[in-house]
């Protein structure tokens, strides 16, 4: 069936380090793919999305590319900041599947 | 900006009580959702609604019911609360798309504790 598999956390990085959070999906069709972010004490909010293969979503220095051949949508950021500390969720539009979330802590 | 509001941020109830969680969105979205969020399990869909008075079960509907009498409002009902329903409850809304759900907009969540 359809699903989303996300890299386990928690992840702890120093400020200005490179970030990758892996996400793979299974789907019968060609879903849209999303990354949501949840800051402490808040609901989820959209970080970026891609609607078709080879699309790149980007926002706030984060990027993810929709790879149909590897069924992946990995989140990357070249230089993380303390303010990026949050929980990140990968999701697909087909059947409302979310990954289990990856907690990121960035230390100064 | 889309705004999704939930009636309470924190709620404490006793086992066996009937609990109502209310959610309101202001962007005329067709779809509305209720999720629960638990550590290590991510978000799990309880119910969703794609139109007024329409509802579909999600992955974990047992022990819950929903009501959607108006387009902007989606209520989650715990008929008889139990301790294993202690959780964070998130409401969301989205536009309908033939290809699947569009971006979901989330409320701030209700942290429910059942004693």
Coordinates of C-alpha atoms in Angstrom, one line a residue:
Chain A
X1 CA 0.0 0.0 0.0
X2 CA 0.9 3.7 0.0
X3 CA 3.3 4.9 2.7
X4 CA 6.0 7.3 3.6
X5 CA 9.3 6.3 5.3
X6 CA 11.3 8.9 6.9
X7 CA 14.8 8.9 8.5
X8 CA 14.7 8.2 12.2
X9 CA 15.8 10.9 14.6
X10 CA 16.6 12.7 16.7
X11 CA 19.3 14.6 14.7
X12 CA 21.6 17.0 16.5
X13 CA 23.8 19.3 14.4
X14 CA 26.1 22.3 15.1
X15 CA 25.1 25.6 13.6
X16 CA 26.2 26.0 9.9
X17 CA 26.3 22.2 9.4
X18 CA 24.8 20.5 6.4
X19 CA 21.4 18.8 6.9
X20 CA 19.9 15.9 5.0
X21 CA 16.7 14.2 6.1
X22 CA 15.8 11.2 4.0
X23 CA 12.3 10.4 2.8
X24 CA 11.1 7.7 0.5
X25 CA 7.5 6.9 -0.5
X26 CA 5.4 4.2 -2.1
X27 CA 2.4 5.1 -4.1
X28 CA 0.2 3.7 -6.9
X29 CA 0.1 7.0 -8.8
X30 CA 2.1 10.2 -8.9
X31 CA 1.4 12.0 -5.7
X32 CA 2.4 15.5 -4.7
X33 CA 5.1 15.4 -2.0
X34 CA 5.5 17.8 0.9
X35 CA 7.7 18.7 3.8
X36 CA 6.0 20.1 6.8
X37 CA 7.7 21.6 9.9
X38 CA 6.4 21.7 13.4
X39 CA 8.0 24.2 15.8
X40 CA 7.7 23.6 19.6
X41 CA 4.1 24.0 20.8
X42 CA 2.7 24.6 17.3
X43 CA 0.8 22.8 14.6
X44 CA 2.4 21.7 11.4
X45 CA 3.1 24.2 8.6
X46 CA 4.1 23.7 5.0
X47 CA 7.8 24.1 4.4
X48 CA 7.9 23.2 0.7
X49 CA 6.3 20.9 -1.8
X50 CA 6.7 19.4 -5.3
X51 CA 3.9 18.3 -7.5
X52 CA 5.6 16.2 -10.2
X53 CA 8.8 14.3 -11.0
X54 CA 12.0 16.4 -11.1
X55 CA 10.3 19.4 -9.5
X56 CA 12.4 21.1 -6.8
X57 CA 10.6 22.6 -3.8
X58 CA 12.5 25.3 -1.9
X59 CA 11.9 27.6 1.0
X60 CA 13.9 29.3 3.8
X61 CA 17.1 27.7 2.4
X62 CA 15.6 24.2 2.4
X63 CA 15.4 22.2 -0.8
X64 CA 13.9 18.8 -1.8
X65 CA 13.7 17.3 -5.3
X66 CA 11.0 14.9 -6.4
X67 CA 12.9 11.8 -7.6
X68 CA 10.5 9.3 -9.3
X69 CA 13.2 6.8 -10.2
X70 CA 14.3 6.4 -6.5
X71 CA 10.8 7.3 -5.1
X72 CA 12.5 9.8 -2.8
X73 CA 12.1 13.4 -1.6
X74 CA 15.1 14.1 0.7
X75 CA 15.2 17.4 2.5
X76 CA 18.5 19.4 2.5
X77 CA 19.8 22.6 3.8
X78 CA 23.4 23.8 3.3
X79 CA 23.8 25.7 6.6
X80 CA 21.4 25.1 9.5
X81 CA 20.6 27.7 12.2
X82 CA 19.5 27.4 15.8
X83 CA 16.1 28.6 14.6
X84 CA 15.7 25.5 12.4
X85 CA 15.3 23.3 15.5
X86 CA 11.9 21.6 15.0
X87 CA 10.3 18.4 13.9
X88 CA 10.1 17.8 10.2
X89 CA 7.5 15.6 8.5
X90 CA 7.5 14.2 5.0
X91 CA 4.1 13.6 3.4
X92 CA 2.4 12.6 0.2
X93 CA -0.9 13.7 -1.2
X94 CA -2.2 10.2 -1.9
X95 CA -4.2 9.0 1.1
X96 CA -2.8 11.6 3.5
X97 CA 0.3 9.7 4.6
X98 CA 2.8 11.3 6.8
X99 CA 6.2 10.1 7.9
X100 CA 6.8 9.6 11.6
X101 CA 8.8 12.9 11.9
X102 CA 12.4 13.7 12.4
X103 CA 13.4 15.9 15.4
X104 CA 16.2 18.3 14.6
X105 CA 18.2 20.2 17.2
X106 CA 20.8 22.7 16.2
X107 CA 23.3 23.8 18.8
X108 CA 25.3 27.0 18.7
Chain B
X1 CA -3.5 33.5 5.1
X2 CA -5.5 30.5 5.9
X3 CA -6.4 30.2 9.5
X4 CA -7.4 27.0 11.3
X5 CA -8.4 27.4 14.9
X6 CA -9.1 24.8 17.5
X7 CA -11.3 25.3 20.5
X8 CA -8.8 24.5 23.2
X9 CA -5.0 24.2 23.5
X10 CA -5.1 22.1 26.6
X11 CA -7.9 19.9 27.9
X12 CA -8.1 17.6 30.9
X13 CA -11.0 15.1 31.1
X14 CA -12.0 12.1 33.1
X15 CA -12.4 8.5 31.9
X16 CA -15.9 8.0 30.5
X17 CA -16.6 11.7 29.8
X18 CA -17.9 12.8 26.4
X19 CA -15.4 15.1 24.8
X20 CA -15.9 17.6 21.9
X21 CA -13.0 19.1 20.0
X22 CA -13.9 21.9 17.6
X23 CA -12.1 23.1 14.6
X24 CA -12.9 26.0 12.4
X25 CA -11.3 27.1 9.1
X26 CA -11.8 30.4 7.3
X27 CA -10.7 29.7 3.7
X28 CA -13.7 27.8 2.3
X29 CA -11.8 24.6 2.1
X30 CA -13.6 21.4 1.1
X31 CA -11.5 19.0 3.0
X32 CA -11.0 18.8 6.7
X33 CA -9.1 16.3 8.8
X34 CA -8.5 15.1 12.3
X35 CA -5.2 13.5 13.2
X36 CA -3.7 12.4 16.5
X37 CA 0.0 12.8 17.0
X38 CA 1.9 10.5 19.4
X39 CA 5.7 10.2 19.9
X40 CA 7.3 7.7 17.6
X41 CA 4.1 7.3 15.6
X42 CA 3.9 10.6 13.7
X43 CA 0.5 11.7 12.6
X44 CA -2.3 9.2 12.2
X45 CA -5.5 10.1 10.4
X46 CA -8.7 9.6 12.5
X47 CA -11.4 10.9 10.1
X48 CA -11.6 13.3 7.2
X49 CA -14.5 15.1 5.5
X50 CA -14.6 16.2 1.9
X51 CA -17.9 18.0 2.1
X52 CA -20.6 19.1 4.5
X53 CA -22.2 16.0 6.2
X54 CA -19.7 13.7 4.5
X55 CA -17.1 11.8 6.4
X56 CA -14.6 9.0 5.8
X57 CA -12.8 6.9 8.3
X58 CA -9.1 7.2 8.5
X59 CA -6.6 4.7 9.9
X60 CA -7.7 4.8 13.6
X61 CA -11.4 5.8 13.8
X62 CA -12.3 3.5 16.7
X63 CA -13.6 5.4 19.8
X64 CA -14.1 8.6 17.8
X65 CA -16.9 10.1 15.7
X66 CA -17.1 13.4 13.8
X67 CA -19.6 15.9 12.7
X68 CA -19.6 18.4 9.9
X69 CA -22.8 20.4 9.7
X70 CA -21.2 23.5 8.2
X71 CA -18.4 23.8 5.7
X72 CA -16.1 25.7 8.0
X73 CA -16.5 23.6 11.1
X74 CA -15.4 20.0 11.8
X75 CA -15.9 18.5 15.2
X76 CA -14.2 15.4 16.7
X77 CA -16.2 13.6 19.4
X78 CA -14.8 11.1 21.9
X79 CA -18.0 9.3 23.0
X80 CA -16.5 7.9 26.2
X81 CA -12.9 9.1 26.8
X82 CA -10.3 6.5 27.8
X83 CA -6.7 7.0 29.0
X84 CA -5.3 5.6 25.7
X85 CA -6.9 8.6 24.0
X86 CA -4.5 11.0 25.8
X87 CA -2.7 12.6 22.9
X88 CA -2.2 15.7 20.8
X89 CA -5.1 16.2 18.3
X90 CA -4.5 18.2 15.2
X91 CA -7.1 19.6 12.8
X92 CA -6.3 20.5 9.2
X93 CA -8.0 21.7 6.1
X94 CA -7.2 21.7 2.4
X95 CA -8.6 22.4 -1.0
X96 CA -9.9 19.4 -2.9
X97 CA -7.9 18.3 -5.9
X98 CA -8.7 15.4 -8.2
X99 CA -5.1 14.3 -8.0
X100 CA -5.2 14.1 -4.2
X101 CA -5.2 16.5 -1.3
X102 CA -3.5 19.8 -1.7
X103 CA -1.4 21.5 1.0
X104 CA -2.9 21.0 4.4
X105 CA -3.2 23.9 6.8
X106 CA -3.0 22.9 10.4
X107 CA -4.4 24.3 13.6
X108 CA -2.2 24.7 16.7
X109 CA -3.4 21.4 18.2
X110 CA -5.2 20.4 21.4
X111 CA -3.3 18.4 24.0
X112 CA -5.9 16.2 25.6
X113 CA -5.2 14.4 28.8
X114 CA -7.7 11.7 30.0
X115 CA -7.3 10.8 33.7

